[in-house]
PDB file of C-alpha atoms in Angstrom:
ATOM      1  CA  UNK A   1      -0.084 -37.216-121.188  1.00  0.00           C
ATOM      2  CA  UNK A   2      -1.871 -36.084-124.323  1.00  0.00           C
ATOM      3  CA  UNK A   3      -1.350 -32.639-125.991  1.00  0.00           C
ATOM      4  CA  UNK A   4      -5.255 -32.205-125.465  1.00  0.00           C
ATOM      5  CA  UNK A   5      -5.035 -32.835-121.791  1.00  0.00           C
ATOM      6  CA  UNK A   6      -2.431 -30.792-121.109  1.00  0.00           C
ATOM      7  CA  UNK A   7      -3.801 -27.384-122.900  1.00  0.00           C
ATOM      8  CA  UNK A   8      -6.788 -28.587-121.339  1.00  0.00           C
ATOM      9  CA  UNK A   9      -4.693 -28.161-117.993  1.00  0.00           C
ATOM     10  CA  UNK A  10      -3.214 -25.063-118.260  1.00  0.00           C
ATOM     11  CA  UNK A  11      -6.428 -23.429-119.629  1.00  0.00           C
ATOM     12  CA  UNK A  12      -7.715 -24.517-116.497  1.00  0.00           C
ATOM     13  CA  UNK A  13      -4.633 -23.164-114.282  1.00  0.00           C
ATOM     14  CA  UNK A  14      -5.268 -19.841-116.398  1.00  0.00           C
ATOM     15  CA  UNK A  15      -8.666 -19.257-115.723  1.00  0.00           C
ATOM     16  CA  UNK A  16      -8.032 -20.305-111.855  1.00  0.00           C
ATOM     17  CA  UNK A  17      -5.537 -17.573-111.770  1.00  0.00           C
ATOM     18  CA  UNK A  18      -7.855 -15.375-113.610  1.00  0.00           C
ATOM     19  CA  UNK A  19     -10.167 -15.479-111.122  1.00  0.00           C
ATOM     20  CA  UNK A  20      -8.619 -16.140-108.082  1.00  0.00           C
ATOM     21  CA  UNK A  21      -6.565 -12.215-109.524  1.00  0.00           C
ATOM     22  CA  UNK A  22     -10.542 -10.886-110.149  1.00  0.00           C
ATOM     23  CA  UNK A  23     -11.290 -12.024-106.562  1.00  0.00           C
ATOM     24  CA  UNK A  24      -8.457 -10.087-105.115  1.00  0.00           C
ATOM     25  CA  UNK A  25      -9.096  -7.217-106.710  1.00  0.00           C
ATOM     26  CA  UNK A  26     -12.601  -7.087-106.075  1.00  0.00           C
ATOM     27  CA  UNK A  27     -11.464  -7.844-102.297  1.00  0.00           C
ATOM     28  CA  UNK A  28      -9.462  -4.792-102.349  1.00  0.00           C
ATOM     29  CA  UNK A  29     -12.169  -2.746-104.102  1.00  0.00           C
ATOM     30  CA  UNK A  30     -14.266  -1.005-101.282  1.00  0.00           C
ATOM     31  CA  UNK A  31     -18.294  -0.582-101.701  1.00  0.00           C
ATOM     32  CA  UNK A  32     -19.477   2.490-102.781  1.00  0.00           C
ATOM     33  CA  UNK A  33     -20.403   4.900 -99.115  1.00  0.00           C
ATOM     34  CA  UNK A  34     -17.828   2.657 -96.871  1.00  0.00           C
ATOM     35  CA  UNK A  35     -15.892   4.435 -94.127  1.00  0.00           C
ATOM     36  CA  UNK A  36     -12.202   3.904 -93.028  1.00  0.00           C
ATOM     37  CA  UNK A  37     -10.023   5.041 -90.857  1.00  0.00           C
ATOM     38  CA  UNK A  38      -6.428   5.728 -90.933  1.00  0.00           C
ATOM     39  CA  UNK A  39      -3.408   7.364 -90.015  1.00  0.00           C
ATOM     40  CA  UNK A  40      -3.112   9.479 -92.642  1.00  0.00           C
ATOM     41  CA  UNK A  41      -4.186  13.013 -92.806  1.00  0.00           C
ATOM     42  CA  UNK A  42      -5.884  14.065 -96.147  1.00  0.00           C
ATOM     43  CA  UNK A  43      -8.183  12.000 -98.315  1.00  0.00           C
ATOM     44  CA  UNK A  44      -7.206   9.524-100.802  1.00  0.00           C
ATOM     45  CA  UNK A  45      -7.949   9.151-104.325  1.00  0.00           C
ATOM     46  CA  UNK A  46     -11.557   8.165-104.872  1.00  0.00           C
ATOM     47  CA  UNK A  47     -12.226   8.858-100.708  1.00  0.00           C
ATOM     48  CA  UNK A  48     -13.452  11.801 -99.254  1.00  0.00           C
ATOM     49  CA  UNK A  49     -12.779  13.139 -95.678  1.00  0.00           C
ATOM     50  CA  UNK A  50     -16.011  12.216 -93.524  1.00  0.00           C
ATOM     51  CA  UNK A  51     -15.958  16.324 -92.539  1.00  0.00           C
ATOM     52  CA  UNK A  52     -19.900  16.877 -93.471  1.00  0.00           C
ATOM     53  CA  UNK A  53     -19.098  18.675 -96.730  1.00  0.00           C
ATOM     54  CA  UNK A  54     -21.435  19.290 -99.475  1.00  0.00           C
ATOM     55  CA  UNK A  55     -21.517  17.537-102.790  1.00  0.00           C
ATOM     56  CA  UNK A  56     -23.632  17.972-105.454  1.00  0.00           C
ATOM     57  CA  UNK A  57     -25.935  15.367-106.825  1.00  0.00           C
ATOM     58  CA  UNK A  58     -25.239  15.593-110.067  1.00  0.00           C
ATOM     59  CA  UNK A  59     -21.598  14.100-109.326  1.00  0.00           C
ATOM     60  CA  UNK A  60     -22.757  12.090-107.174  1.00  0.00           C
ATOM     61  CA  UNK A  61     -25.500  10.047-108.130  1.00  0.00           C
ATOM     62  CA  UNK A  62     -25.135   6.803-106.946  1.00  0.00           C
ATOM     63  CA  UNK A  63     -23.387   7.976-103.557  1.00  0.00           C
ATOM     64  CA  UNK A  64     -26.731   9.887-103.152  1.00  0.00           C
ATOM     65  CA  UNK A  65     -29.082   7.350-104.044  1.00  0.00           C
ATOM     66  CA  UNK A  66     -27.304   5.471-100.650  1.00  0.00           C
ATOM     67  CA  UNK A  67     -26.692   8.348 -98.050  1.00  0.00           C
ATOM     68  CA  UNK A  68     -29.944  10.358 -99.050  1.00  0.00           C
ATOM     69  CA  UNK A  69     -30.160  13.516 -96.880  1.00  0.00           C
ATOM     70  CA  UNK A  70     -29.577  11.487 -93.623  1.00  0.00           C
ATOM     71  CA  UNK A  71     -26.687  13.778 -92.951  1.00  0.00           C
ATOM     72  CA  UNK A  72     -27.862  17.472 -94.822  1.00  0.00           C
ATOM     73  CA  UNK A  73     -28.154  18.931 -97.893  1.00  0.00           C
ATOM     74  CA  UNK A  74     -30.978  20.094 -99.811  1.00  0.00           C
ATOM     75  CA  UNK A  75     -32.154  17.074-101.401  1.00  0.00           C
ATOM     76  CA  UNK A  76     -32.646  18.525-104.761  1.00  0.00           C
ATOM     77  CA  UNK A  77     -28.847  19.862-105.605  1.00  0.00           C
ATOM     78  CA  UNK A  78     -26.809  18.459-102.939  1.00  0.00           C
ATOM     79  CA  UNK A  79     -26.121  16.175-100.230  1.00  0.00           C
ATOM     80  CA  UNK A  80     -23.813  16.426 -97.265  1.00  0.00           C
ATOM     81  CA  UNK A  81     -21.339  13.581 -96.465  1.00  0.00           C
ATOM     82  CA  UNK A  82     -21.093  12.222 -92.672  1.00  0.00           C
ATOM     83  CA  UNK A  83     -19.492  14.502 -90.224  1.00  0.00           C
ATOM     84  CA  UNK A  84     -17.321  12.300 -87.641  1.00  0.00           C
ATOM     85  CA  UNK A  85     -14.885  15.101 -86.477  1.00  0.00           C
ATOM     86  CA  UNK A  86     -15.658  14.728 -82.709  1.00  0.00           C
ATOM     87  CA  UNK A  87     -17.812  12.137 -82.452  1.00  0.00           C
ATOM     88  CA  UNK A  88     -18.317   8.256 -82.087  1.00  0.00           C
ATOM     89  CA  UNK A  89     -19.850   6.307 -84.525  1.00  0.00           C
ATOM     90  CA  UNK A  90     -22.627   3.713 -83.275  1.00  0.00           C
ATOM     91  CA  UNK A  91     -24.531   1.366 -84.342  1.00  0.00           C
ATOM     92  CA  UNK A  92     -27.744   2.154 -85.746  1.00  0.00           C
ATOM     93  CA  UNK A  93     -30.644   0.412 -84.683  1.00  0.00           C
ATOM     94  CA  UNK A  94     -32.100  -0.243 -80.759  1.00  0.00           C
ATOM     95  CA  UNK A  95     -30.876  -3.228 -78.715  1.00  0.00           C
ATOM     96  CA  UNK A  96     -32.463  -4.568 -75.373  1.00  0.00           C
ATOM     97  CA  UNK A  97     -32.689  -2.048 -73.211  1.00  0.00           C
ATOM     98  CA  UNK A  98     -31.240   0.598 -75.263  1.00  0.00           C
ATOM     99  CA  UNK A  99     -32.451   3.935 -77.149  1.00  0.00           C
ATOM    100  CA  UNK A 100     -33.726   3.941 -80.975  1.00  0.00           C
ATOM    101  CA  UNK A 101     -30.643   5.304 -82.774  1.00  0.00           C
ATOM    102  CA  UNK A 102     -31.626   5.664 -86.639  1.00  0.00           C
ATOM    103  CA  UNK A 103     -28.971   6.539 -89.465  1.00  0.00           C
ATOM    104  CA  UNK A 104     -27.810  10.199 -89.129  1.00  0.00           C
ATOM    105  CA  UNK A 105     -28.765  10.907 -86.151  1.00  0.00           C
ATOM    106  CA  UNK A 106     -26.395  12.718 -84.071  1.00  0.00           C
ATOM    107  CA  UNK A 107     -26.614  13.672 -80.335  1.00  0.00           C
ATOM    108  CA  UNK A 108     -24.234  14.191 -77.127  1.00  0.00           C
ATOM    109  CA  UNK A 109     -21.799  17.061 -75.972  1.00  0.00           C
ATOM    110  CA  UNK A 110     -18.530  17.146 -74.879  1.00  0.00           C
ATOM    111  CA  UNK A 111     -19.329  19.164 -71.836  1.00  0.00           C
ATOM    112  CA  UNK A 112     -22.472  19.160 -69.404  1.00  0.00           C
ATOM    113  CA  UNK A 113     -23.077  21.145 -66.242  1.00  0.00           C
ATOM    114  CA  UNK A 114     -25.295  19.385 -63.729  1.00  0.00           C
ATOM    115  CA  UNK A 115     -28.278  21.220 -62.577  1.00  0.00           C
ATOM    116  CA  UNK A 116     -30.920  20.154 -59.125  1.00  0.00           C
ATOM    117  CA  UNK A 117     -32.910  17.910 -61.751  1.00  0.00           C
ATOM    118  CA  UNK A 118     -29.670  15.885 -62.362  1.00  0.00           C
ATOM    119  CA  UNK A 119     -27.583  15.842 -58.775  1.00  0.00           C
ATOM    120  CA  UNK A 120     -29.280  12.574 -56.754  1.00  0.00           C
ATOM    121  CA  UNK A 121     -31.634  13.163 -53.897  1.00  0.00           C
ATOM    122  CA  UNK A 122     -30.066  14.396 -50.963  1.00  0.00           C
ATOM    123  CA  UNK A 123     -30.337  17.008 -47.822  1.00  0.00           C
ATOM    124  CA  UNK A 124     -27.836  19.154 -46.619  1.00  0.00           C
ATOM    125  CA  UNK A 125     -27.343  19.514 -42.336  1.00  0.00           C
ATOM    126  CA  UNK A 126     -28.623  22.382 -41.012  1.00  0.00           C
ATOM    127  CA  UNK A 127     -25.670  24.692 -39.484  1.00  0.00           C
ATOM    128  CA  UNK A 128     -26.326  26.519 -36.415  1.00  0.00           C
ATOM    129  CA  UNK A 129     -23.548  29.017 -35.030  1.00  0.00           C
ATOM    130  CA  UNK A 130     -21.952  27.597 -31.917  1.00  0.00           C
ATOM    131  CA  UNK A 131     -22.506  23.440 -30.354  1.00  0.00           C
ATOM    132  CA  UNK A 132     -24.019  22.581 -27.786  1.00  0.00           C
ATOM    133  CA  UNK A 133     -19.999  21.311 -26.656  1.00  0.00           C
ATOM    134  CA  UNK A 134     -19.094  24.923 -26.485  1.00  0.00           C
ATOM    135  CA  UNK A 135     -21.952  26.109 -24.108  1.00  0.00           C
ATOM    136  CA  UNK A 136     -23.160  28.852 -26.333  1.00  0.00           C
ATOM    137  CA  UNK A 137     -25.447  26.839 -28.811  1.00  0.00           C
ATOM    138  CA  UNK A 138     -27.895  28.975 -30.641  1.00  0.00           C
ATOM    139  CA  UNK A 139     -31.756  28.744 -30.104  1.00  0.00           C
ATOM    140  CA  UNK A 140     -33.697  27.758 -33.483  1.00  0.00           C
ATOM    141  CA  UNK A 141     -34.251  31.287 -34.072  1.00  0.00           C
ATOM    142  CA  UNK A 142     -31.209  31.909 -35.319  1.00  0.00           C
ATOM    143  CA  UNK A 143     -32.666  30.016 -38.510  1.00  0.00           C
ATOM    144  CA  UNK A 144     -34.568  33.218 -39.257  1.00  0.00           C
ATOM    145  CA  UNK A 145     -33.538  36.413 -41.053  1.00  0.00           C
ATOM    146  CA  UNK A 146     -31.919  38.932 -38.813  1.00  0.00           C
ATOM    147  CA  UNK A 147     -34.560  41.298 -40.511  1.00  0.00           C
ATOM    148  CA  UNK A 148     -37.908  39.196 -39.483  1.00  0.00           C
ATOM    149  CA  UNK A 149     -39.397  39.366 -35.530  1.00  0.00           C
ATOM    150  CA  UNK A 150     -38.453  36.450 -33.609  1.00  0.00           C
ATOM    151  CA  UNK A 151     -42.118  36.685 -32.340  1.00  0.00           C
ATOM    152  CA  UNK A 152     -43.012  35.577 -36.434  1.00  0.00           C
ATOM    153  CA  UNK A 153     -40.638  32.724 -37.293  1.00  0.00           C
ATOM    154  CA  UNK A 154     -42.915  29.788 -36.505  1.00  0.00           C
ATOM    155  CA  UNK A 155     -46.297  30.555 -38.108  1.00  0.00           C
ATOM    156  CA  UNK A 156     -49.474  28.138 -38.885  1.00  0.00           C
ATOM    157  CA  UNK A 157     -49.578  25.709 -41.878  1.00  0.00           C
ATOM    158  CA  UNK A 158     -50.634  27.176 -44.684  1.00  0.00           C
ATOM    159  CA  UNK A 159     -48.795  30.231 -44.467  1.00  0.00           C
ATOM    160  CA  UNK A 160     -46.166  31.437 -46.852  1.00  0.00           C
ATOM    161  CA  UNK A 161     -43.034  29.656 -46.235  1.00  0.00           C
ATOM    162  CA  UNK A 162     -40.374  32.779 -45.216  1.00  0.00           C
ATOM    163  CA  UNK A 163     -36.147  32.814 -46.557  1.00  0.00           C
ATOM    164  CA  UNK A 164     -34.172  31.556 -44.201  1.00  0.00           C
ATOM    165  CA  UNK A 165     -30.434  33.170 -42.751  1.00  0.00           C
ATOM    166  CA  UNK A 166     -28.350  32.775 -45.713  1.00  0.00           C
ATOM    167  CA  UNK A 167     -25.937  31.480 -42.758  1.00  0.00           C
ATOM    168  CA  UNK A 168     -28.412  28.394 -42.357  1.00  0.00           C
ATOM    169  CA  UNK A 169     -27.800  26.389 -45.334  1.00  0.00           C
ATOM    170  CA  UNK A 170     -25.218  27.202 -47.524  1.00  0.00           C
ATOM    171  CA  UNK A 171     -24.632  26.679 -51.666  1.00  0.00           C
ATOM    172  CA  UNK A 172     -21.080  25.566 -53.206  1.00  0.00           C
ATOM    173  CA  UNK A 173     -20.031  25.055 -56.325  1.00  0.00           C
ATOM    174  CA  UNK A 174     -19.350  27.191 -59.262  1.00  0.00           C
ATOM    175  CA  UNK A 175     -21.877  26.034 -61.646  1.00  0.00           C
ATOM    176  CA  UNK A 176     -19.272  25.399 -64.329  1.00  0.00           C
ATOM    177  CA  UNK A 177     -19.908  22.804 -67.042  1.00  0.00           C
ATOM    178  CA  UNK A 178     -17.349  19.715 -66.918  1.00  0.00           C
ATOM    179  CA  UNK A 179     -15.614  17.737 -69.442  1.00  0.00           C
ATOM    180  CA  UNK A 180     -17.173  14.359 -70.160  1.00  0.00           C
ATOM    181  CA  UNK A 181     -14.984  12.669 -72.790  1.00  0.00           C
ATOM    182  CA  UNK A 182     -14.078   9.093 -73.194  1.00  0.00           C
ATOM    183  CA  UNK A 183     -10.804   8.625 -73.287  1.00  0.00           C
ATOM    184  CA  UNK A 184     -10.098   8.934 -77.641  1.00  0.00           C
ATOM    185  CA  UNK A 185      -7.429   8.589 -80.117  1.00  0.00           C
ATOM    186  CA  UNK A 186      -8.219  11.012 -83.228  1.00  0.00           C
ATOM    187  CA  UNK A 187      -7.990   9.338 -86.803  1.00  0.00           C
ATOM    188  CA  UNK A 188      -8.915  10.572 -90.117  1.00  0.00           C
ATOM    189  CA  UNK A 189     -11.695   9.171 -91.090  1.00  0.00           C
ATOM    190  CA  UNK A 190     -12.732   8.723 -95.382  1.00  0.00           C
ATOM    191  CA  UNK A 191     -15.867   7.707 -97.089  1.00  0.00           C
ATOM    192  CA  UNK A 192     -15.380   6.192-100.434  1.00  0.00           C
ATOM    193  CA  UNK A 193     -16.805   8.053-103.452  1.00  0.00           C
ATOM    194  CA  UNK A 194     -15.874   5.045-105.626  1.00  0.00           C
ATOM    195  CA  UNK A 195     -16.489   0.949-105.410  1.00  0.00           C
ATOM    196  CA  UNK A 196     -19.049  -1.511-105.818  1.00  0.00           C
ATOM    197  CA  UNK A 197     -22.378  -0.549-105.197  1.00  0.00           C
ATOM    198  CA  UNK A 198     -24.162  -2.562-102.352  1.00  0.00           C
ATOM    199  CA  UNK A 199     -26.399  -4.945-103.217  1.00  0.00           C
ATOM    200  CA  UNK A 200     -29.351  -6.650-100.890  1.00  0.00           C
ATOM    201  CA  UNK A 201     -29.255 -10.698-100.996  1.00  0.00           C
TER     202      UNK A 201
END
């Protein structure tokens, strides 16, 4: 083998290793806005905690020129970072079948208390003191208010309908709201304030 052809090699085996090291380390780089999630519990260098704090523009210019005010600020002199503490992020967008979600919106609770409008349809028996088992079943007027004439409880249509004995049909529940979390696993989420800028192909 010539001397040519083999500094001609090992150029070649240099610049493969030059770039193949570039590649890695643009690999490792993250884009400028991207969100992780780890174990950890503060922020590292160049990431920011995804806690919905304020940063001003000025700083911040090309972070800003990506997240825009989808998740607060003013616009003019700041911008607010995503806010994941307690929530779920999905996937923006609407898929068959499914709601219009659009970047930065955020919705749901963590507790709900059902009211008529949400409990399915459904009627509730009618409770008359005694059974007709026992001998001393009551007569239908025992649906009435002790207060309103016997003589009076069936009236025409049209008439206004009258309370019945709050003995009749009776309410439960305590109206309190209930807990309706997926089961989770809390990690600290970061948004890098560093990186490549995205690009569009």
């Amino acid at each position: 083998m010539s001397i040519s052809s083999s500094l001609s090699r090992r150029a070649g085996l240099l610049l493969a290793a030059t770039l193949l090291c570039a590649g890695a380390a643009r690999a490792d780089t993250p884009y400028l806005g991207e969100i992780r999630c780890g174990l950890w519990n503060f922020a590292p260098r160049g990431w920011a905690l995804t806690n919905g704090q304020i940063l001003p523009i000025n700083q911040n210019q090309a972070l800003f020129s990506l997240l825009g005010t989808n998740y607060g600020g003013d616009g003019r002199v700041n911008f607010a970072l995503p806010n994941l503490r307690g929530r779920v992020a999905i996937g923006a967008g609407q898929g068959p079948g499914l709601s219009l979600y659009t970047v930065g919106q955020a919705g749901g609770s963590e507790t709900m208390t059902l009211g008529p409008d949400q409990l399915p349809a459904h009627s509730h028996a009618v409770a008359l003191p005694g059974s007709a088992g026992e001998g001393n079943a009551q007569s239908p007027a025992s649906l009435a208010p002790a207060a309103q004439a016997r003589t009076t409880l069936y009236a025409a249509p049209g008439n206004p309908a009258l309370a019945m004995a709050p003995a009749a049909v009776s309410s439960t529940g305590g109206g309190q709201p209930f807990n309706r979390m997926q089961p989770f696993l809390p990690l600290t989420c970061v948004i890098a304030l560093q990186g490549i800028f995205p690009t569009r192909d």
